[in-house]
Amino acid sequence: HVQLVESGGGSVQAGGSLRLSCVVSGYTHSIFSRTSVGWFRHGPGTEHAGVLARAGVAAIARDGSTYYADSVKDRFTVSQDNTENVVYLQMDNLKPQDTGTYYCAVGRASPQRTVEVGIADAWGQGTQVTVS
């Protein structure tokens, strides 16, 4: 059973920064697995982003390749630690439109497909980000 736990959300003024963390457990950490961990946002402006209304923000594959939504390029950075069981989302120059609940998810897809299509096998519970 795959579990994902997000943390690091909070309230910040526009232009500020936050770093979100996603701890992934309960699945095989294999270099042979073609999986990505993605970050998604649910909030204003994501109403049409699939059934769950969660828009893809960024994703990272096990080999370190990444993909970002146009709205966050050059502002957000997704990374993972050496054990590859923790994925981070560094959020800089935050804007009010970044406000929402951020979820991490693991799926069997490339980072681009994860962000653009929303492919995911398991989701975390979310962490709230508020930018004012």
PDB file of C-alpha atoms in Angstrom:
ATOM      1  CA  HIS A   1       0.000   0.000   0.000  1.00  0.00           C
ATOM      2  CA  VAL A   2       1.573   3.247  -1.173  1.00  0.00           C
ATOM      3  CA  GLN A   3       1.469   6.169   1.222  1.00  0.00           C
ATOM      4  CA  LEU A   4       2.453   9.768   0.606  1.00  0.00           C
ATOM      5  CA  VAL A   5       2.628  12.470   3.249  1.00  0.00           C
ATOM      6  CA  GLU A   6       3.023  16.136   2.366  1.00  0.00           C
ATOM      7  CA  SER A   7       4.276  18.839   4.679  1.00  0.00           C
ATOM      8  CA  GLY A   8       5.662  22.343   4.545  1.00  0.00           C
ATOM      9  CA  GLY A   9       2.592  24.328   3.600  1.00  0.00           C
ATOM     10  CA  GLY A  10       1.734  27.607   5.210  1.00  0.00           C
ATOM     11  CA  SER A  11       0.828  31.220   4.685  1.00  0.00           C
ATOM     12  CA  VAL A  12       3.248  33.553   2.944  1.00  0.00           C
ATOM     13  CA  GLN A  13       3.173  36.975   1.353  1.00  0.00           C
ATOM     14  CA  ALA A  14       3.542  37.384  -2.373  1.00  0.00           C
ATOM     15  CA  GLY A  15       7.167  37.079  -3.373  1.00  0.00           C
ATOM     16  CA  GLY A  16       7.960  34.745  -0.506  1.00  0.00           C
ATOM     17  CA  SER A  17       9.070  31.131  -0.524  1.00  0.00           C
ATOM     18  CA  LEU A  18       8.024  27.762   0.828  1.00  0.00           C
ATOM     19  CA  ARG A  19       9.473  24.288   0.530  1.00  0.00           C
ATOM     20  CA  LEU A  20       7.086  21.367   0.449  1.00  0.00           C
ATOM     21  CA  SER A  21       8.141  17.826   1.273  1.00  0.00           C
ATOM     22  CA  CYS A  22       6.596  14.543   0.224  1.00  0.00           C
ATOM     23  CA  VAL A  23       7.592  11.347   2.002  1.00  0.00           C
ATOM     24  CA  VAL A  24       6.783   8.289  -0.074  1.00  0.00           C
ATOM     25  CA  SER A  25       6.545   4.822   1.453  1.00  0.00           C
ATOM     26  CA  GLY A  26       5.014   1.450   0.786  1.00  0.00           C
ATOM     27  CA  TYR A  27       6.225   0.902  -2.749  1.00  0.00           C
ATOM     28  CA  THR A  28       9.296  -0.535  -4.383  1.00  0.00           C
ATOM     29  CA  HIS A  29      12.187   1.894  -4.650  1.00  0.00           C
ATOM     30  CA  SER A  30      13.665   0.331  -7.739  1.00  0.00           C
ATOM     31  CA  ILE A  31      15.947   1.903 -10.299  1.00  0.00           C
ATOM     32  CA  PHE A  32      14.110  -0.202 -12.841  1.00  0.00           C
ATOM     33  CA  SER A  33      10.724   1.275 -12.073  1.00  0.00           C
ATOM     34  CA  ARG A  34       9.474   3.897 -14.500  1.00  0.00           C
ATOM     35  CA  THR A  35       7.724   6.124 -12.027  1.00  0.00           C
ATOM     36  CA  SER A  36       7.441   9.803 -11.273  1.00  0.00           C
ATOM     37  CA  VAL A  37       6.385  11.779  -8.248  1.00  0.00           C
ATOM     38  CA  GLY A  38       4.283  14.778  -9.122  1.00  0.00           C
ATOM     39  CA  TRP A  39       2.959  17.826  -7.367  1.00  0.00           C
ATOM     40  CA  PHE A  40      -0.578  19.022  -8.028  1.00  0.00           C
ATOM     41  CA  ARG A  41      -2.577  22.021  -6.926  1.00  0.00           C
ATOM     42  CA  HIS A  42      -6.264  22.194  -6.108  1.00  0.00           C
ATOM     43  CA  GLY A  43      -7.711  25.672  -5.790  1.00  0.00           C
ATOM     44  CA  PRO A  44      -8.904  28.687  -7.749  1.00  0.00           C
ATOM     45  CA  GLY A  45      -8.407  28.134 -11.455  1.00  0.00           C
ATOM     46  CA  THR A  46      -8.097  24.344 -11.289  1.00  0.00           C
ATOM     47  CA  GLU A  47     -11.809  23.552 -11.629  1.00  0.00           C
ATOM     48  CA  HIS A  48     -11.318  21.986 -15.065  1.00  0.00           C
ATOM     49  CA  ALA A  49      -8.181  20.028 -14.190  1.00  0.00           C
ATOM     50  CA  GLY A  50      -9.734  16.586 -14.288  1.00  0.00           C
ATOM     51  CA  VAL A  51     -12.232  14.940 -11.995  1.00  0.00           C
ATOM     52  CA  LEU A  52     -10.268  15.864  -8.870  1.00  0.00           C
ATOM     53  CA  ALA A  53      -9.636  19.428 -10.121  1.00  0.00           C
ATOM     54  CA  ARG A  54      -5.949  19.059  -9.339  1.00  0.00           C
ATOM     55  CA  ALA A  55      -3.663  20.763 -11.842  1.00  0.00           C
ATOM     56  CA  GLY A  56      -0.221  19.364 -12.441  1.00  0.00           C
ATOM     57  CA  VAL A  57       2.541  21.630 -11.146  1.00  0.00           C
ATOM     58  CA  ALA A  58       5.809  19.723 -11.352  1.00  0.00           C
ATOM     59  CA  ALA A  59       7.115  16.179 -11.419  1.00  0.00           C
ATOM     60  CA  ILE A  60      10.377  14.306 -11.115  1.00  0.00           C
ATOM     61  CA  ALA A  61      11.423  10.848 -12.252  1.00  0.00           C
ATOM     62  CA  ARG A  62      13.798   8.550 -10.435  1.00  0.00           C
ATOM     63  CA  ASP A  63      16.617   9.514 -12.790  1.00  0.00           C
ATOM     64  CA  GLY A  64      16.189  13.161 -11.847  1.00  0.00           C
ATOM     65  CA  SER A  65      14.452  14.381 -14.982  1.00  0.00           C
ATOM     66  CA  THR A  66      11.823  17.015 -14.303  1.00  0.00           C
ATOM     67  CA  TYR A  67       8.918  18.789 -15.900  1.00  0.00           C
ATOM     68  CA  TYR A  68       7.051  21.933 -14.910  1.00  0.00           C
ATOM     69  CA  ALA A  69       3.782  23.554 -15.748  1.00  0.00           C
ATOM     70  CA  ASP A  70       4.249  26.817 -17.621  1.00  0.00           C
ATOM     71  CA  SER A  71       2.716  28.762 -14.757  1.00  0.00           C
ATOM     72  CA  VAL A  72       5.527  27.813 -12.361  1.00  0.00           C
ATOM     73  CA  LYS A  73       8.561  27.566 -14.621  1.00  0.00           C
ATOM     74  CA  ASP A  74      11.556  29.509 -13.294  1.00  0.00           C
ATOM     75  CA  ARG A  75       9.846  29.866  -9.914  1.00  0.00           C
ATOM     76  CA  PHE A  76       9.416  26.305  -8.609  1.00  0.00           C
ATOM     77  CA  THR A  77      12.017  23.566  -8.387  1.00  0.00           C
ATOM     78  CA  VAL A  78      11.300  19.901  -7.752  1.00  0.00           C
ATOM     79  CA  SER A  79      14.039  17.679  -6.364  1.00  0.00           C
ATOM     80  CA  GLN A  80      14.626  14.477  -4.425  1.00  0.00           C
ATOM     81  CA  ASP A  81      17.122  13.332  -1.824  1.00  0.00           C
ATOM     82  CA  ASN A  82      19.703  10.612  -2.356  1.00  0.00           C
ATOM     83  CA  THR A  83      17.453   7.888  -1.004  1.00  0.00           C
ATOM     84  CA  GLU A  84      14.705   8.984  -3.394  1.00  0.00           C
ATOM     85  CA  ASN A  85      12.009   8.527  -0.801  1.00  0.00           C
ATOM     86  CA  VAL A  86      11.531  12.241  -0.178  1.00  0.00           C
ATOM     87  CA  VAL A  87      10.561  14.662  -2.908  1.00  0.00           C
ATOM     88  CA  TYR A  88      10.698  18.410  -2.438  1.00  0.00           C
ATOM     89  CA  LEU A  89       9.015  21.316  -4.129  1.00  0.00           C
ATOM     90  CA  GLN A  90      10.879  24.571  -3.636  1.00  0.00           C
ATOM     91  CA  MET A  91       8.462  27.395  -4.315  1.00  0.00           C
ATOM     92  CA  ASP A  92       9.997  30.829  -4.871  1.00  0.00           C
ATOM     93  CA  ASN A  93       8.470  34.155  -5.858  1.00  0.00           C
ATOM     94  CA  LEU A  94       5.054  32.919  -4.829  1.00  0.00           C
ATOM     95  CA  LYS A  95       2.008  34.614  -6.276  1.00  0.00           C
ATOM     96  CA  PRO A  96      -1.578  34.760  -5.003  1.00  0.00           C
ATOM     97  CA  GLN A  97      -2.653  32.494  -7.859  1.00  0.00           C
ATOM     98  CA  ASP A  98      -0.390  29.792  -6.422  1.00  0.00           C
ATOM     99  CA  THR A  99      -2.783  29.490  -3.487  1.00  0.00           C
ATOM    100  CA  GLY A 100      -4.344  26.082  -3.036  1.00  0.00           C
ATOM    101  CA  THR A 101      -3.986  22.655  -1.557  1.00  0.00           C
ATOM    102  CA  TYR A 102      -0.872  20.918  -2.829  1.00  0.00           C
ATOM    103  CA  TYR A 103      -0.820  17.166  -3.246  1.00  0.00           C
ATOM    104  CA  CYS A 104       1.983  14.830  -4.144  1.00  0.00           C
ATOM    105  CA  ALA A 105       1.295  11.687  -6.087  1.00  0.00           C
ATOM    106  CA  VAL A 106       3.192   8.766  -7.525  1.00  0.00           C
ATOM    107  CA  GLY A 107       2.431   7.360 -10.934  1.00  0.00           C
ATOM    108  CA  ARG A 108       3.795   5.164 -13.671  1.00  0.00           C
ATOM    109  CA  ALA A 109       4.522   7.860 -16.191  1.00  0.00           C
ATOM    110  CA  SER A 110       7.144  10.336 -17.288  1.00  0.00           C
ATOM    111  CA  PRO A 111       7.292  13.701 -15.513  1.00  0.00           C
ATOM    112  CA  GLN A 112       5.700  15.417 -18.521  1.00  0.00           C
ATOM    113  CA  ARG A 113       2.817  12.968 -18.707  1.00  0.00           C
ATOM    114  CA  THR A 114       2.391  13.165 -14.955  1.00  0.00           C
ATOM    115  CA  VAL A 115       2.008  16.943 -15.044  1.00  0.00           C
ATOM    116  CA  GLU A 116       0.030  17.254 -18.261  1.00  0.00           C
ATOM    117  CA  VAL A 117      -2.205  14.203 -17.995  1.00  0.00           C
ATOM    118  CA  GLY A 118      -2.345  13.744 -14.242  1.00  0.00           C
ATOM    119  CA  ILE A 119      -1.421  10.071 -14.200  1.00  0.00           C
ATOM    120  CA  ALA A 120      -1.187   8.901 -10.619  1.00  0.00           C
ATOM    121  CA  ASP A 121      -1.659   5.685  -8.682  1.00  0.00           C
ATOM    122  CA  ALA A 122      -1.741   7.148  -5.181  1.00  0.00           C
ATOM    123  CA  TRP A 123      -2.207  10.563  -3.602  1.00  0.00           C
ATOM    124  CA  GLY A 124      -1.244  12.215  -0.364  1.00  0.00           C
ATOM    125  CA  GLN A 125      -3.673  14.121   1.841  1.00  0.00           C
ATOM    126  CA  GLY A 126      -2.461  17.552   0.794  1.00  0.00           C
ATOM    127  CA  THR A 127      -0.904  20.569   2.431  1.00  0.00           C
ATOM    128  CA  GLN A 128      -2.361  24.063   2.285  1.00  0.00           C
ATOM    129  CA  VAL A 129      -0.487  26.937   0.691  1.00  0.00           C
ATOM    130  CA  THR A 130      -1.872  30.437   1.017  1.00  0.00           C
ATOM    131  CA  VAL A 131      -0.271  33.406  -0.718  1.00  0.00           C
ATOM    132  CA  SER A 132      -1.566  36.882   0.038  1.00  0.00           C
TER     133      SER A 132
END
